[in-house]
Short mmCIF file of C-alpha atoms in Angstrom, two decimals:
data_model
loop_
_atom_site.label_atom_id
_atom_site.label_comp_id
_atom_site.label_asym_id
_atom_site.label_seq_id
_atom_site.Cartn_x
_atom_site.Cartn_y
_atom_site.Cartn_z
CA UNK A 1156 -2.01 -26.24 45.50
CA UNK A 1157 -4.40 -27.77 42.99
CA UNK A 1158 -7.42 -26.23 44.68
CA UNK A 1159 -5.62 -22.87 44.60
CA UNK A 1160 -5.23 -23.19 40.85
CA UNK A 1161 -8.84 -24.23 40.44
CA UNK A 1162 -10.09 -21.36 42.56
CA UNK A 1163 -7.94 -18.87 40.64
CA UNK A 1164 -8.66 -20.23 37.20
CA UNK A 1165 -11.92 -18.32 36.58
CA UNK A 1166 -10.21 -15.06 37.57
CA UNK A 1167 -7.14 -15.93 35.52
CA UNK A 1168 -8.56 -17.17 32.25
CA UNK A 1169 -10.31 -13.98 31.29
CA UNK A 1170 -10.47 -11.91 28.16
CA UNK A 1171 -8.01 -9.45 29.69
CA UNK A 1172 -5.36 -12.09 30.36
CA UNK A 1173 -5.83 -13.58 26.93
CA UNK A 1174 -5.32 -10.24 25.21
CA UNK A 1175 -2.38 -9.44 27.47
CA UNK A 1176 -0.63 -12.73 26.70
CA UNK A 1177 -1.42 -12.59 22.99
CA UNK A 1178 -0.03 -9.05 22.75
CA UNK A 1179 3.11 -10.17 24.50
CA UNK A 1180 3.40 -13.13 22.15
CA UNK A 1181 3.07 -10.71 19.25
CA UNK A 1182 5.83 -8.53 20.60
CA UNK A 1183 8.13 -11.50 21.18
CA UNK A 1184 7.46 -12.73 17.66
CA UNK A 1185 7.93 -9.27 16.16
CA UNK A 1186 11.29 -8.74 17.86
CA UNK A 1187 12.42 -12.12 16.61
CA UNK A 1188 11.18 -11.63 13.06
CA UNK A 1189 12.72 -8.16 12.74
CA UNK A 1190 15.93 -9.41 14.29
CA UNK A 1191 16.13 -12.41 11.98
CA UNK A 1192 15.28 -10.44 8.84
CA UNK A 1193 17.85 -7.75 9.53
CA UNK A 1194 20.26 -10.43 10.68
CA UNK A 1195 19.79 -12.41 7.49
CA UNK A 1196 20.38 -9.33 5.29
CA UNK A 1197 23.42 -8.12 7.23
CA UNK A 1198 24.68 -11.68 7.55
CA UNK A 1199 24.42 -12.06 3.80
CA UNK A 1200 26.42 -8.87 3.27
CA UNK A 1201 29.03 -10.09 5.74
CA UNK A 1202 29.29 -13.43 3.98
CA UNK A 1203 29.72 -11.72 0.64
CA UNK A 1204 32.46 -9.51 2.11
CA UNK A 1205 34.16 -12.56 3.57
CA UNK A 1206 34.08 -14.38 0.26
CA UNK A 1207 35.84 -11.59 -1.63
CA UNK A 1208 39.50 -12.05 -2.41
CA UNK A 1209 40.66 -8.56 -3.28
CA UNK A 1210 43.49 -7.39 -1.08
CA UNK A 1211 42.01 -3.91 -0.85
CA UNK A 1212 39.19 -5.33 1.21
CA UNK A 1213 41.54 -7.14 3.55
CA UNK A 1214 40.89 -4.87 6.54
CA UNK A 1215 37.14 -4.97 6.04
CA UNK A 1216 37.30 -8.76 5.79
CA UNK A 1217 39.26 -8.97 8.99
CA UNK A 1218 36.87 -6.66 10.84
CA UNK A 1219 33.86 -8.64 9.68
CA UNK A 1220 35.43 -11.96 10.66
CA UNK A 1221 36.28 -10.64 14.10
CA UNK A 1222 32.72 -9.37 14.47
CA UNK A 1223 31.26 -12.78 13.65
CA UNK A 1224 33.65 -14.65 15.91
CA UNK A 1225 33.18 -12.26 18.83
CA UNK A 1226 29.42 -11.88 18.77
CA UNK A 1227 28.88 -15.61 18.69
CA UNK A 1228 30.82 -15.89 21.91
CA UNK A 1229 29.14 -13.34 24.14
CA UNK A 1230 26.05 -14.28 26.12
CA UNK A 1231 22.91 -12.54 24.92
CA UNK A 1232 22.33 -11.10 28.39
CA UNK A 1233 25.71 -9.33 28.33
CA UNK A 1234 25.03 -7.96 24.83
CA UNK A 1235 21.69 -6.64 26.04
CA UNK A 1236 23.35 -4.86 28.94
CA UNK A 1237 26.07 -3.36 26.75
CA UNK A 1238 23.61 -2.13 24.12
CA UNK A 1239 21.31 -0.74 26.78
CA UNK A 1240 23.98 1.24 28.60
CA UNK A 1241 25.69 2.30 25.40
CA UNK A 1242 22.41 3.73 24.13
CA UNK A 1243 22.02 5.57 27.41
CA UNK A 1244 25.52 6.89 26.94
CA UNK A 1245 24.39 8.25 23.59
CA UNK A 1246 21.94 10.27 25.62
CA UNK A 1247 18.84 9.78 23.54
CA UNK A 1248 15.56 8.26 24.62
CA UNK A 1249 15.44 4.94 22.88
CA UNK A 1250 12.66 2.58 23.85
CA UNK A 1251 13.58 -0.64 25.58
CA UNK A 1252 12.07 -2.87 22.93
CA UNK A 1253 14.16 -1.08 20.29
CA UNK A 1254 17.26 -1.84 22.34
CA UNK A 1255 16.26 -5.49 22.60
CA UNK A 1256 15.57 -5.66 18.86
CA UNK A 1257 18.92 -4.06 18.06
CA UNK A 1258 20.69 -6.60 20.26
CA UNK A 1259 18.88 -9.44 18.54
CA UNK A 1260 19.89 -7.99 15.17
CA UNK A 1261 23.53 -7.87 16.29
CA UNK A 1262 23.56 -11.49 17.41
CA UNK A 1263 21.43 -12.74 14.54
CA UNK A 1264 23.81 -11.14 12.04
CA UNK A 1265 26.72 -13.09 13.47
CA UNK A 1266 24.90 -16.42 13.67
CA UNK A 1267 23.07 -16.20 10.36
CA UNK A 1268 26.19 -15.12 8.49
CA UNK A 1269 27.81 -18.35 9.65
CA UNK A 1270 24.82 -20.36 8.40
CA UNK A 1271 24.79 -18.55 5.07
CA UNK A 1272 28.52 -19.09 4.70
CA UNK A 1273 28.12 -22.81 5.32
CA UNK A 1274 25.36 -22.82 2.72
CA UNK A 1275 27.45 -21.06 0.08
CA UNK A 1276 30.38 -23.35 0.80
CA UNK A 1277 28.18 -26.40 0.27
CA UNK A 1278 28.02 -25.61 -3.46
CA UNK A 1279 30.59 -27.77 -5.26
CA UNK A 1280 33.73 -25.96 -6.40
CA UNK A 1281 33.24 -27.10 -9.96
CA UNK A 1282 30.15 -24.94 -10.18
CA UNK A 1283 32.23 -21.87 -9.33
CA UNK A 1284 34.88 -22.84 -11.84
CA UNK A 1285 32.26 -23.39 -14.49
CA UNK A 1286 30.81 -19.96 -13.77
CA UNK A 1287 34.28 -18.47 -14.10
CA UNK A 1288 34.82 -20.21 -17.40
CA UNK A 1289 31.51 -18.85 -18.64
CA UNK A 1290 32.83 -15.39 -17.74
CA UNK A 1291 30.24 -14.74 -15.05
CA UNK A 1292 30.97 -11.73 -12.90
CA UNK A 1293 30.91 -11.71 -9.11
CA UNK A 1294 27.26 -10.80 -8.66
CA UNK A 1295 26.09 -13.07 -11.46
CA UNK A 1296 27.95 -16.00 -9.92
CA UNK A 1297 26.45 -15.17 -6.57
CA UNK A 1298 22.84 -14.69 -7.61
CA UNK A 1299 22.59 -17.13 -10.50
CA UNK A 1300 24.86 -19.97 -9.39
CA UNK A 1301 25.49 -19.94 -5.68
CA UNK A 1302 22.24 -18.74 -4.13
CA UNK A 1303 19.80 -20.90 -6.13
CA UNK A 1304 21.70 -23.96 -4.98
CA UNK A 1305 22.47 -23.01 -1.41
CA UNK A 1306 19.17 -21.69 -0.08
CA UNK A 1307 18.08 -25.27 0.47
CA UNK A 1308 21.02 -25.77 2.80
CA UNK A 1309 20.57 -22.40 4.50
CA UNK A 1310 16.87 -22.43 5.27
CA UNK A 1311 16.43 -25.40 7.67
CA UNK A 1312 19.13 -24.37 10.19
CA UNK A 1313 17.94 -20.77 9.88
CA UNK A 1314 14.59 -21.85 11.27
CA UNK A 1315 16.32 -23.64 14.13
CA UNK A 1316 18.10 -20.39 14.92
CA UNK A 1317 14.86 -18.46 14.78
CA UNK A 1318 13.55 -20.73 17.52
CA UNK A 1319 16.73 -19.97 19.45
CA UNK A 1320 16.07 -16.24 19.15
CA UNK A 1321 12.48 -16.61 20.29
CA UNK A 1322 13.87 -18.25 23.39
CA UNK A 1323 16.60 -15.66 23.78
CA UNK A 1324 14.14 -12.75 23.78
CA UNK A 1325 12.97 -14.00 27.17
CA UNK A 1326 16.15 -12.43 28.58
CA UNK A 1327 14.94 -9.00 27.45
CA UNK A 1328 12.32 -9.19 30.18
CA UNK A 1329 15.13 -8.51 32.63
CA UNK A 1330 15.50 -4.99 31.26
CA UNK A 1331 11.76 -4.37 31.41
CA UNK A 1332 10.71 -5.05 27.84
CA UNK A 1333 7.07 -6.12 28.01
CA UNK A 1334 7.24 -9.48 26.30
CA UNK A 1335 6.08 -12.92 27.29
CA UNK A 1336 8.33 -13.54 30.25
CA UNK A 1337 7.61 -10.06 31.57
CA UNK A 1338 3.86 -10.66 31.39
CA UNK A 1339 4.54 -13.69 33.56
CA UNK A 1340 6.08 -11.37 36.14
CA UNK A 1341 3.18 -8.91 35.90
CA UNK A 1342 0.58 -11.62 36.26
CA UNK A 1343 2.42 -13.09 39.22
CA UNK A 1344 2.49 -9.69 40.90
CA UNK A 1345 -1.28 -9.64 40.55
CA UNK A 1346 -1.31 -12.57 42.91
CA UNK A 1347 -1.86 -15.53 40.63
CA UNK A 1348 -0.27 -18.85 41.38
CA UNK A 1349 3.15 -19.19 39.72
CA UNK A 1350 2.13 -22.64 38.51
CA UNK A 1351 -0.68 -21.14 36.50
CA UNK A 1352 1.27 -18.11 35.29
CA UNK A 1353 4.48 -19.80 34.23
CA UNK A 1354 2.56 -22.77 32.91
CA UNK A 1355 0.73 -20.42 30.56
CA UNK A 1356 3.92 -18.56 29.63
CA UNK A 1357 5.70 -21.82 28.85
CA UNK A 1358 2.72 -22.94 26.77
CA UNK A 1359 2.76 -19.64 24.88
CA UNK A 1360 6.46 -19.99 24.09
CA UNK A 1361 5.84 -23.54 23.02
CA UNK A 1362 3.02 -22.42 20.75
CA UNK A 1363 5.38 -19.94 19.11
CA UNK A 1364 8.44 -22.11 18.63
CA UNK A 1365 7.06 -25.59 18.11
CA UNK A 1366 5.48 -24.87 14.69
CA UNK A 1367 8.70 -23.16 13.63
CA UNK A 1368 10.96 -26.03 14.65
CA UNK A 1369 8.55 -28.51 13.08
CA UNK A 1370 8.58 -26.48 9.87
CA UNK A 1371 12.39 -26.38 9.96
CA UNK A 1372 12.53 -30.15 10.35
CA UNK A 1373 10.03 -30.56 7.50
CA UNK A 1374 12.10 -28.30 5.25
CA UNK A 1375 15.22 -30.23 6.10
CA UNK A 1376 13.57 -33.46 5.05
CA UNK A 1377 11.93 -31.92 2.00
CA UNK A 1378 14.82 -29.84 0.68
CA UNK A 1379 17.68 -32.16 1.52
CA UNK A 1380 19.74 -33.01 -1.52
CA UNK A 1381 18.65 -36.21 -3.30
CA UNK A 1382 21.94 -37.76 -2.32
CA UNK A 1383 21.34 -37.06 1.33
CA UNK A 1384 17.70 -38.10 1.17
CA UNK A 1385 18.75 -41.38 -0.34
CA UNK A 1386 21.27 -42.02 2.40
CA UNK A 1387 18.68 -41.18 5.05
CA UNK A 1388 16.29 -43.62 3.46
CA UNK A 1389 19.01 -46.20 3.33
CA UNK A 1390 19.64 -45.87 7.02
CA UNK A 1391 15.93 -45.98 7.79
CA UNK A 1392 15.14 -49.04 5.71
CA UNK A 1393 17.50 -51.39 7.50
CA UNK A 1394 17.95 -53.61 4.56
CA UNK A 1395 17.31 -57.30 4.59
CA UNK A 1396 19.85 -59.85 3.32
CA UNK A 1397 18.86 -59.27 -0.31
CA UNK A 1398 19.60 -55.56 -0.29
CA UNK A 1399 22.62 -55.70 1.98
CA UNK A 1400 25.43 -53.43 0.90
CA UNK A 1401 29.06 -54.32 1.02
CA UNK A 1402 30.39 -50.83 1.43
CA UNK A 1403 28.51 -48.49 3.71
CA UNK B 98 28.67 11.94 23.20
CA UNK B 99 31.09 13.06 25.84
CA UNK B 100 31.76 9.92 27.77
CA UNK B 101 35.18 9.12 29.17
CA UNK B 102 35.94 5.48 29.59
CA UNK B 103 37.46 4.54 32.92
CA UNK B 104 38.61 1.01 33.22
CA UNK B 105 40.69 1.35 36.41
CA UNK B 106 38.03 0.06 38.79
CA UNK B 107 37.16 -2.84 36.53
CA UNK B 108 40.83 -3.77 36.23
CA UNK B 109 41.09 -3.72 40.01
CA UNK B 110 38.23 -6.15 40.19
CA UNK B 111 39.65 -8.43 37.52
CA UNK B 112 40.60 -11.27 39.93
CA UNK B 113 37.05 -11.20 41.32
CA UNK B 114 35.67 -11.45 37.78
CA UNK B 115 38.06 -14.23 36.81
CA UNK B 116 36.94 -16.24 39.82
CA UNK B 117 33.43 -15.76 38.50
CA UNK B 118 34.60 -17.02 35.12
CA UNK B 119 35.91 -20.16 36.80
CA UNK B 120 32.54 -20.59 38.47
CA UNK B 121 30.84 -20.18 35.08
CA UNK B 122 33.01 -22.96 33.71
CA UNK B 123 32.16 -25.15 36.69
CA UNK B 124 28.43 -24.65 36.20
CA UNK B 125 28.76 -25.46 32.51
CA UNK B 126 30.90 -28.51 33.28
CA UNK B 127 28.55 -29.95 35.88
CA UNK B 128 25.40 -29.40 33.87
CA UNK B 129 27.12 -30.77 30.77
CA UNK B 130 28.03 -34.08 32.39
CA UNK B 131 24.76 -34.48 34.28
CA UNK B 132 23.00 -33.63 31.03
CA UNK B 133 25.14 -36.18 29.21
CA UNK B 134 24.01 -38.85 31.69
CA UNK B 135 20.38 -37.91 31.01
CA UNK B 136 21.12 -37.79 27.31
CA UNK B 137 22.65 -41.25 27.32
CA UNK B 138 19.67 -42.69 29.16
CA UNK B 139 17.31 -40.80 26.87
CA UNK B 140 19.05 -41.94 23.70
CA UNK B 141 19.01 -45.55 24.91
CA UNK B 142 15.34 -45.27 25.83
CA UNK B 143 14.51 -43.74 22.50
CA UNK B 144 16.21 -46.48 20.52
CA UNK B 145 15.49 -49.57 22.57
CA UNK B 146 12.59 -48.60 24.82
CA UNK B 147 8.95 -49.48 24.40
CA UNK B 148 6.45 -47.19 22.79
CA UNK B 149 5.48 -45.45 26.01
CA UNK B 150 9.10 -44.74 26.99
CA UNK B 151 9.94 -43.49 23.51
CA UNK B 152 6.94 -41.20 23.56
CA UNK B 153 7.86 -39.82 26.96
CA UNK B 154 11.42 -39.06 25.85
CA UNK B 155 10.12 -37.34 22.71
CA UNK B 156 7.75 -35.21 24.77
CA UNK B 157 10.61 -34.30 27.11
CA UNK B 158 12.81 -33.25 24.20
CA UNK B 159 10.16 -31.20 22.40
CA UNK B 160 9.05 -29.48 25.59
CA UNK B 161 12.52 -28.50 26.72
CA UNK B 162 13.97 -27.52 23.36
CA UNK B 163 11.00 -25.31 22.47
CA UNK B 164 10.74 -23.22 25.62
CA UNK B 165 13.30 -20.76 27.00
CA UNK B 166 15.58 -21.99 29.77
CA UNK B 167 14.91 -18.77 31.68
CA UNK B 168 11.18 -19.46 31.99
CA UNK B 169 11.86 -23.08 32.89
CA UNK B 170 14.06 -21.96 35.74
CA UNK B 171 11.46 -19.35 36.76
CA UNK B 172 8.98 -22.19 36.91
CA UNK B 173 11.30 -24.30 39.06
CA UNK B 174 12.14 -21.37 41.27
CA UNK B 175 8.70 -19.83 41.84
CA UNK B 176 6.22 -22.62 41.25
CA UNK B 177 7.83 -25.56 43.03
CA UNK B 178 7.71 -23.90 46.49
CA UNK B 179 3.91 -24.21 46.20
CA UNK B 180 4.26 -27.97 46.41
CA UNK B 181 6.79 -27.73 49.18
CA UNK B 182 10.03 -27.93 47.22
CA UNK B 183 12.13 -24.86 47.92
CA UNK B 184 15.22 -24.64 45.76
CA UNK B 185 18.28 -22.50 46.28
CA UNK B 186 18.86 -20.18 43.30
CA UNK B 187 22.03 -22.08 42.46
CA UNK B 188 20.27 -25.45 42.57
CA UNK B 189 17.37 -24.19 40.47
CA UNK B 190 19.75 -22.86 37.81
CA UNK B 191 21.74 -26.09 37.80
CA UNK B 192 18.63 -28.26 37.53
CA UNK B 193 17.23 -26.07 34.76
CA UNK B 194 20.45 -26.10 32.75
CA UNK B 195 20.89 -29.84 33.31
CA UNK B 196 17.39 -30.67 32.11
CA UNK B 197 17.93 -28.42 29.13
CA UNK B 198 21.24 -29.94 28.17
CA UNK B 199 19.79 -33.40 28.75
CA UNK B 200 17.19 -32.71 26.08
CA UNK B 201 19.72 -31.45 23.54
CA UNK B 202 22.30 -34.12 24.31
CA UNK B 203 19.73 -36.90 23.89
CA UNK B 204 19.32 -35.77 20.29
CA UNK B 205 23.06 -35.45 19.68
CA UNK B 206 23.89 -38.84 21.20
CA UNK B 207 21.08 -40.55 19.34
CA UNK B 208 22.24 -39.17 16.02
CA UNK B 209 25.74 -40.39 16.88
CA UNK B 210 24.62 -43.93 17.62
CA UNK B 211 22.41 -43.97 14.55
CA UNK B 212 25.31 -42.95 12.35
CA UNK B 213 26.99 -46.33 12.90
CA UNK B 214 26.15 -48.38 9.85
CA UNK B 215 25.10 -51.97 10.08
CA UNK B 216 27.70 -52.95 7.50
CA UNK B 217 30.51 -51.80 9.77
CA UNK B 218 29.41 -54.05 12.60
CA UNK B 219 29.01 -56.94 10.17
CA UNK B 220 32.51 -56.33 8.90
CA UNK B 221 33.80 -56.46 12.45
CA UNK B 222 32.02 -59.75 12.98
CA UNK B 223 33.44 -61.11 9.75
CA UNK B 224 36.92 -60.14 10.87
CA UNK B 225 36.38 -62.24 13.95
CA UNK B 226 36.20 -59.45 16.51
CA UNK B 227 34.56 -60.21 19.82
CA UNK B 228 31.66 -58.13 21.05
CA UNK B 229 33.86 -56.01 23.30
CA UNK B 230 36.39 -55.50 20.55
CA UNK B 231 33.65 -54.38 18.19
CA UNK B 232 32.47 -51.82 20.69
CA UNK B 233 35.98 -50.64 21.52
CA UNK B 234 37.47 -50.49 18.02
CA UNK B 235 34.50 -49.97 15.70
CA UNK B 236 31.45 -48.51 17.37
CA UNK B 237 32.89 -46.12 19.95
CA UNK B 238 35.46 -44.44 17.68
CA UNK B 239 32.78 -43.92 15.07
CA UNK B 240 30.33 -42.41 17.54
CA UNK B 241 33.01 -40.24 19.13
CA UNK B 242 34.07 -38.91 15.77
CA UNK B 243 30.53 -38.01 14.76
CA UNK B 244 29.32 -36.39 17.94
CA UNK B 245 32.51 -34.68 19.10
CA UNK B 246 32.01 -31.44 17.17
CA UNK B 247 28.35 -30.94 18.17
CA UNK B 248 29.28 -31.73 21.76
CA UNK B 249 31.97 -29.03 21.73
CA UNK B 250 29.54 -26.51 20.30
CA UNK B 251 27.03 -27.45 22.91
CA UNK B 252 29.54 -26.99 25.71
CA UNK B 253 30.31 -23.49 24.47
CA UNK B 254 26.59 -22.82 24.32
CA UNK B 255 26.30 -23.96 27.94
CA UNK B 256 29.11 -21.63 29.02
CA UNK B 257 27.18 -18.75 27.45
CA UNK B 258 23.83 -20.05 28.68
CA UNK B 259 24.98 -20.22 32.29
CA UNK B 260 24.84 -16.40 32.31
CA UNK B 261 21.14 -16.91 33.06
CA UNK B 262 22.27 -17.61 36.61
CA UNK B 263 22.93 -13.89 37.06
CA UNK B 264 19.19 -13.24 36.99
CA UNK B 265 18.75 -15.49 40.00
CA UNK B 266 21.66 -14.00 41.89
CA UNK B 267 24.15 -16.77 41.23
CA UNK B 268 27.59 -15.20 41.38
CA UNK B 269 29.05 -16.42 38.13
CA UNK B 270 30.74 -14.13 35.62
CA UNK B 271 27.69 -12.10 34.61
CA UNK B 272 26.38 -12.06 38.17
CA UNK B 273 29.65 -10.68 39.44
CA UNK B 274 29.67 -8.13 36.62
CA UNK B 275 26.28 -6.90 37.79
CA UNK B 276 27.61 -6.72 41.35
CA UNK B 277 30.60 -4.65 40.29
CA UNK B 278 28.70 -2.37 37.96
CA UNK B 279 26.14 -1.49 40.60
CA UNK B 280 28.98 -0.53 42.90
CA UNK B 281 31.23 1.42 40.54
CA UNK B 282 28.55 2.65 38.08
CA UNK B 283 30.93 1.94 35.20
CA UNK B 284 28.51 -0.36 33.47
CA UNK B 285 29.74 -0.18 29.90
CA UNK B 286 33.34 -0.72 30.91
CA UNK B 287 32.49 -3.59 33.22
CA UNK B 288 30.33 -5.39 30.70
CA UNK B 289 32.77 -4.92 27.84
CA UNK B 290 35.53 -6.44 29.97
CA UNK B 291 33.18 -9.29 30.87
CA UNK B 292 32.32 -9.78 27.20
CA UNK B 293 36.04 -9.97 26.46
CA UNK B 294 36.46 -12.58 29.18
CA UNK B 295 33.61 -14.62 27.72
CA UNK B 296 35.14 -14.41 24.25
CA UNK B 297 38.54 -15.45 25.57
CA UNK B 298 37.04 -18.25 27.65
CA UNK B 299 35.01 -19.81 24.86
CA UNK B 300 37.78 -19.27 22.34
CA UNK B 301 40.30 -21.10 24.48
CA UNK B 302 37.73 -23.81 25.21
CA UNK B 303 36.90 -24.30 21.52
CA UNK B 304 40.53 -24.44 20.45
CA UNK B 305 41.55 -26.79 23.26
CA UNK B 306 38.58 -29.08 22.67
CA UNK B 307 39.21 -28.98 18.93
CA UNK B 308 42.85 -29.97 19.30
CA UNK B 309 42.00 -32.77 21.74
CA UNK B 310 39.31 -34.03 19.39
CA UNK B 311 41.61 -34.00 16.42
CA UNK B 312 44.22 -36.10 18.16
CA UNK B 313 42.08 -38.47 20.20
CA UNK B 314 39.09 -39.07 17.97
CA UNK B 315 40.32 -37.90 14.58
CA UNK B 316 37.27 -35.69 14.50
CA UNK B 317 37.22 -33.27 11.62
CA UNK B 318 37.14 -30.01 13.49
CA UNK B 319 38.18 -26.71 12.08
CA UNK B 320 40.26 -25.18 14.84
CA UNK B 321 40.70 -22.13 12.67
#
């Protein structure tokens, strides 16, 4: 097996393969970035709708809540299939990568809206009350009180979810979207050893998602509230007898 | 847009699909518990092991959490026969999912164990509890309470993630949906019914797990 890999390596590690894999990486990354950006915007809108209290928007609120709950509970593969066949039912010629991107947008909206909601809810109630007392309107409260305080809570998990979407796009290869996993298939059909091919594909995915998850972890450490950072430090520095605390 | 929905064939095949749903649950269940065993060992190794062991566990976690499960299973399925290990599709999917959940569960379990504060154990000692009592009444309830919610979420994720099996021809819910839709050509109907089954399945699972957790472990879980 090892000699097979060694004998194939010069044919495999060529300029052509490099460009092919890099292009595929680019497409995977682009689908994810578009999906996450659209998802973040739509998710934000959904969160805002969910946080309204007017009874005229009751139906809209209900619809949006159902959307979030439902789309977080369907496997990505099934969503891909539904979007693909629904777009065929519409009768127009939509490219496969568009279909995949649309599906990612749909899922990302649901997941990111949950993250954004958790972020907005992390702002203490008193802040909202204070804004009310100062006669801030809805949008002013949102953009000048809530968002500046909650983006620190929203950003780290959002990066974790971006990594999740990078991994999820691999399922789009099953419909024939030419992304990383699909290039693996193509290269294997050209007769290369699966060890080599999938090893490279795995490495490429790793190269995409590892920096992102590292960055997310860094942000979490960096942006965590002082309170939380202090408690993390407290846990880390297992205190000696002098600093021992009575109440945890 | 002149498409008439016809659900009759899908409804006829509903028992077949529901059996697939049961199989999906079984896959998720098995890989969850096997993964939990790996996770427990991994968490222990990461906290008490030597430097080499800790490093190995960290490498395992970063590798498996940063690459897609699909490609991992492709690797198991296509590359391992070269070294003489031929896996059934079902086995490959199970091994892939188990290794994946092992990586995630190691992290969850470790964070649970780390959340126990030293002061609590000292309090237990001061109260005159024996070692077993400390574990039973102080440490375990605390860990259970902390990790219960992430564990539930992860189980739901596994139920959804097991749909990967369809790509390898495992006849779980999505696999059976593909079978049906290739026969009756009612793809949209079939997959929307399957989506509904998935939603119902995970919804029931979340609510049941949430209620159990609330009563047994006093975990703070929002059931609704």
